[in-house]
XYZ file of C-alpha atoms in Angstrom:
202
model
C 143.424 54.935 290.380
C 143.356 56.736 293.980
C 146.260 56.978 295.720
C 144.270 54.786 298.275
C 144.151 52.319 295.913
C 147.449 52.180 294.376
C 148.575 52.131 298.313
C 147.071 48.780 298.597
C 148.740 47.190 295.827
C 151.974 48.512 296.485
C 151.669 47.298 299.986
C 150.881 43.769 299.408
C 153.766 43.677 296.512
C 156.417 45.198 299.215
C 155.169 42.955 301.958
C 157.763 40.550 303.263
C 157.482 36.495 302.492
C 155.133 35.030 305.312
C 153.443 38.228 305.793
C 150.424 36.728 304.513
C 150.307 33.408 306.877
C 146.632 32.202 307.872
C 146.354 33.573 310.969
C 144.941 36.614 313.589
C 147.165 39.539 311.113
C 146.545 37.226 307.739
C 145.443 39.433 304.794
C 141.935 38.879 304.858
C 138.758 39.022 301.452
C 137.377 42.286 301.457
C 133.919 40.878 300.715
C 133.802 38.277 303.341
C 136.474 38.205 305.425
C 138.321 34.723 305.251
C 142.134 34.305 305.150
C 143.140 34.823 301.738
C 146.515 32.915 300.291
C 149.694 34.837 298.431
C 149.287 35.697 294.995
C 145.222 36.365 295.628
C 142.896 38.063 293.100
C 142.275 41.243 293.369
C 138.660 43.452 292.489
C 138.671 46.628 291.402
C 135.307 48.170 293.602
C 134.631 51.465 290.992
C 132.565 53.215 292.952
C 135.212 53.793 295.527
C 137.999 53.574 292.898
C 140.075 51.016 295.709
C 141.695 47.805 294.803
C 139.866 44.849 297.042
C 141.515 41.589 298.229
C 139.115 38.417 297.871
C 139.326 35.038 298.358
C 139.087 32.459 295.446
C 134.930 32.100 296.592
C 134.165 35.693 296.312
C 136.538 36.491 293.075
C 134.340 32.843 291.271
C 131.466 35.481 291.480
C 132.782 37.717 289.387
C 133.550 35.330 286.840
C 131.547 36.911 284.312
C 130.838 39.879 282.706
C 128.510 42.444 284.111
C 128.264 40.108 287.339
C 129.442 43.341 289.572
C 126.530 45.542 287.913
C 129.413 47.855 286.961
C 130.167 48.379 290.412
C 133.237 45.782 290.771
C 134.830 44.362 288.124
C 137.456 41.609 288.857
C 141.151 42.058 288.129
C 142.015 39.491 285.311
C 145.906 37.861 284.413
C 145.512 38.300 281.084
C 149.893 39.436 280.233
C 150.783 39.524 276.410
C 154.240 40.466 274.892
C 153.308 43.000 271.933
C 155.437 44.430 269.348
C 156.626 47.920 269.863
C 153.999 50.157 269.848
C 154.901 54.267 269.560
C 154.268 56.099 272.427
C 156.091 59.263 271.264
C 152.565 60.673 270.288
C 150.901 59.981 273.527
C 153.710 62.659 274.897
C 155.407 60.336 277.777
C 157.865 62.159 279.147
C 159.367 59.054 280.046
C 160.298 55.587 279.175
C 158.606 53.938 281.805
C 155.045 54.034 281.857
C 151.302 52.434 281.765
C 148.235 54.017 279.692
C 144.813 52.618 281.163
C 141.690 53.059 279.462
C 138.752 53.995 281.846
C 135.059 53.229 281.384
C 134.257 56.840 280.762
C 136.416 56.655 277.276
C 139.506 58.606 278.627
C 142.487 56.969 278.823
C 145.085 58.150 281.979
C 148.995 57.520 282.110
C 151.170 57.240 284.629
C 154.553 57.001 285.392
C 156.168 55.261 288.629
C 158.562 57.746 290.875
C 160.564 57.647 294.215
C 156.664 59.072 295.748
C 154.443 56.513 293.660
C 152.827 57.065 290.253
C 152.536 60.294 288.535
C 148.854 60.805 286.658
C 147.801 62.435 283.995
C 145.070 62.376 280.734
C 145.927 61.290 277.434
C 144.770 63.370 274.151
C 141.959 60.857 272.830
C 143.264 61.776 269.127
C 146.546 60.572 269.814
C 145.398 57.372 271.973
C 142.849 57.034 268.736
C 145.588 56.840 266.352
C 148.270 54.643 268.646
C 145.164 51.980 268.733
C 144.821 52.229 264.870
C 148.860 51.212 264.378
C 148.116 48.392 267.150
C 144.629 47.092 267.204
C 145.480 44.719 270.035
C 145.249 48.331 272.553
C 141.538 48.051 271.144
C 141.128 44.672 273.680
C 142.562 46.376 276.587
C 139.526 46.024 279.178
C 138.534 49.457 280.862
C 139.959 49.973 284.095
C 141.880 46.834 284.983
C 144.168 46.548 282.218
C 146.954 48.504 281.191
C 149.314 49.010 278.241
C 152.742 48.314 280.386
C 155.980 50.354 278.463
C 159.854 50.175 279.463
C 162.014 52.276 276.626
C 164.418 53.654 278.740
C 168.016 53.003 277.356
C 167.118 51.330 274.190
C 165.285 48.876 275.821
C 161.456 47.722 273.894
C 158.907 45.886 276.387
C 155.755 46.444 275.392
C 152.954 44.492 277.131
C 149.288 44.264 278.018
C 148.955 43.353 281.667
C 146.410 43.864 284.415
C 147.092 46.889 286.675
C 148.077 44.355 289.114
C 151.361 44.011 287.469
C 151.484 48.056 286.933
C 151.273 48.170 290.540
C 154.035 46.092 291.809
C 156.360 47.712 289.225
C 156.045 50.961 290.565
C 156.146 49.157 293.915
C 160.076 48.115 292.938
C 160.909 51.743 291.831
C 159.620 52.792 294.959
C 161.786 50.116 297.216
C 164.746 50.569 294.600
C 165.462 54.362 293.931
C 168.540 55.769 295.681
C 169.530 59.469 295.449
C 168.156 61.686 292.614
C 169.218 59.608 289.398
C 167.739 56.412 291.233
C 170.713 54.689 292.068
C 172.639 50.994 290.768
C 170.297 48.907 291.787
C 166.672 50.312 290.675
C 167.204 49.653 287.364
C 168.371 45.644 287.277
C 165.635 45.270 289.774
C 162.821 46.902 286.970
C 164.883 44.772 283.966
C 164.153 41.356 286.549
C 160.448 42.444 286.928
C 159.883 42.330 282.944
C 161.735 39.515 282.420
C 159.558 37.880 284.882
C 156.867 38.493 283.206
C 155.365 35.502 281.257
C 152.329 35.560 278.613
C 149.026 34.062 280.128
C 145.765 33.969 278.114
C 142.791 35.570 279.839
């Protein structure tokens, strides 16, 4: 993901109830420019590497595979609770992360932080060998879905959600953080984001 791209995301997720009423400042499809409701899909447009909003329409075209020709590929809501999966091999510096397997066969992590999401590229070995202990990674659809982690303070979430929900997470640490340690209240506010989260089939 661009910067640009997580930017949108994180916008919508901090914007204030209401923000999004039908009107002259409504968010508005990408592709063809109606009012589009809260809690929209969302397409991922490759070529630019930007999230798009789009109305319920537009996102019905997308539907099925291969209907972007590779060039947009529409944000799903598949979420699944997994069991713990080690991440120690993937070198995460940090409890709190998302892995996202790209098109291209690399597979990037990120981290969320007071300034967004830190990048960087996984060693295919070790990705390779995390898949082979939990086959379910193997479903993880390029680009749009993620393999969400929280093990900071003993804590085990492990989930497969679209980067949607990868998104607005780093959206909370980014409203939440205080200071240099992050504060009282960042952490309660990531704990009510996972427990929010509820398993929906694809």
């Amino acid at each position: 993901m661009t910067a640009g791209a997580l930017a949108r995301v994180i916008r919508e997720a901090t914007d204030q109830p209401g923000e999004h009423a039908v009107g002259k400042d409504a968010e508005r499809c990408d592709l063809c420019g109606d009012p589009v409701p809260e809690g929209h899909r969302h397409l991922l447009d490759t070529t630019a590497d930007q999230v798009l909003c789009v109305c319920r329409p537009c996102s019905l075209l997308f539907v099925r595979d291969g209907a972007g020709q590779g060039h947009y590929l529409l944000i799903g809501h598949r979420r699944r609770r997994l069991a713990p999966v080690p991440t120690e091999p993937l070198g995460v510096p940090v409890g709190l992360a998302f892995f996202v397997p790209r098109a291209d066969g690399s597979v990037h992590a990120h981290y969320p932080s007071p300034a967004g999401a830190t990048r960087w590229e996984i060693a295919p070995e070790a990705w390779r060998a995390t898949v082979a202990r939990c086959p379910d990674l193997a479903t993880l659809t390029a680009d749009v879905e993620a393999l969400l982690v929280n093990t900071v303070q003993g804590r085990s979430q492990h989930w497969i959600v679209p980067i949607d929900d990868c998104f607005r997470m780093v959206a909370v640490v980014r409203r939440e953080w205080q200071g240099l340690s992050g504060g009282s209240r960042v952490w309660p506010e990531i704990d009510r984001f996972f427990a929010e989260l509820t398993e929906q089939r694809g």
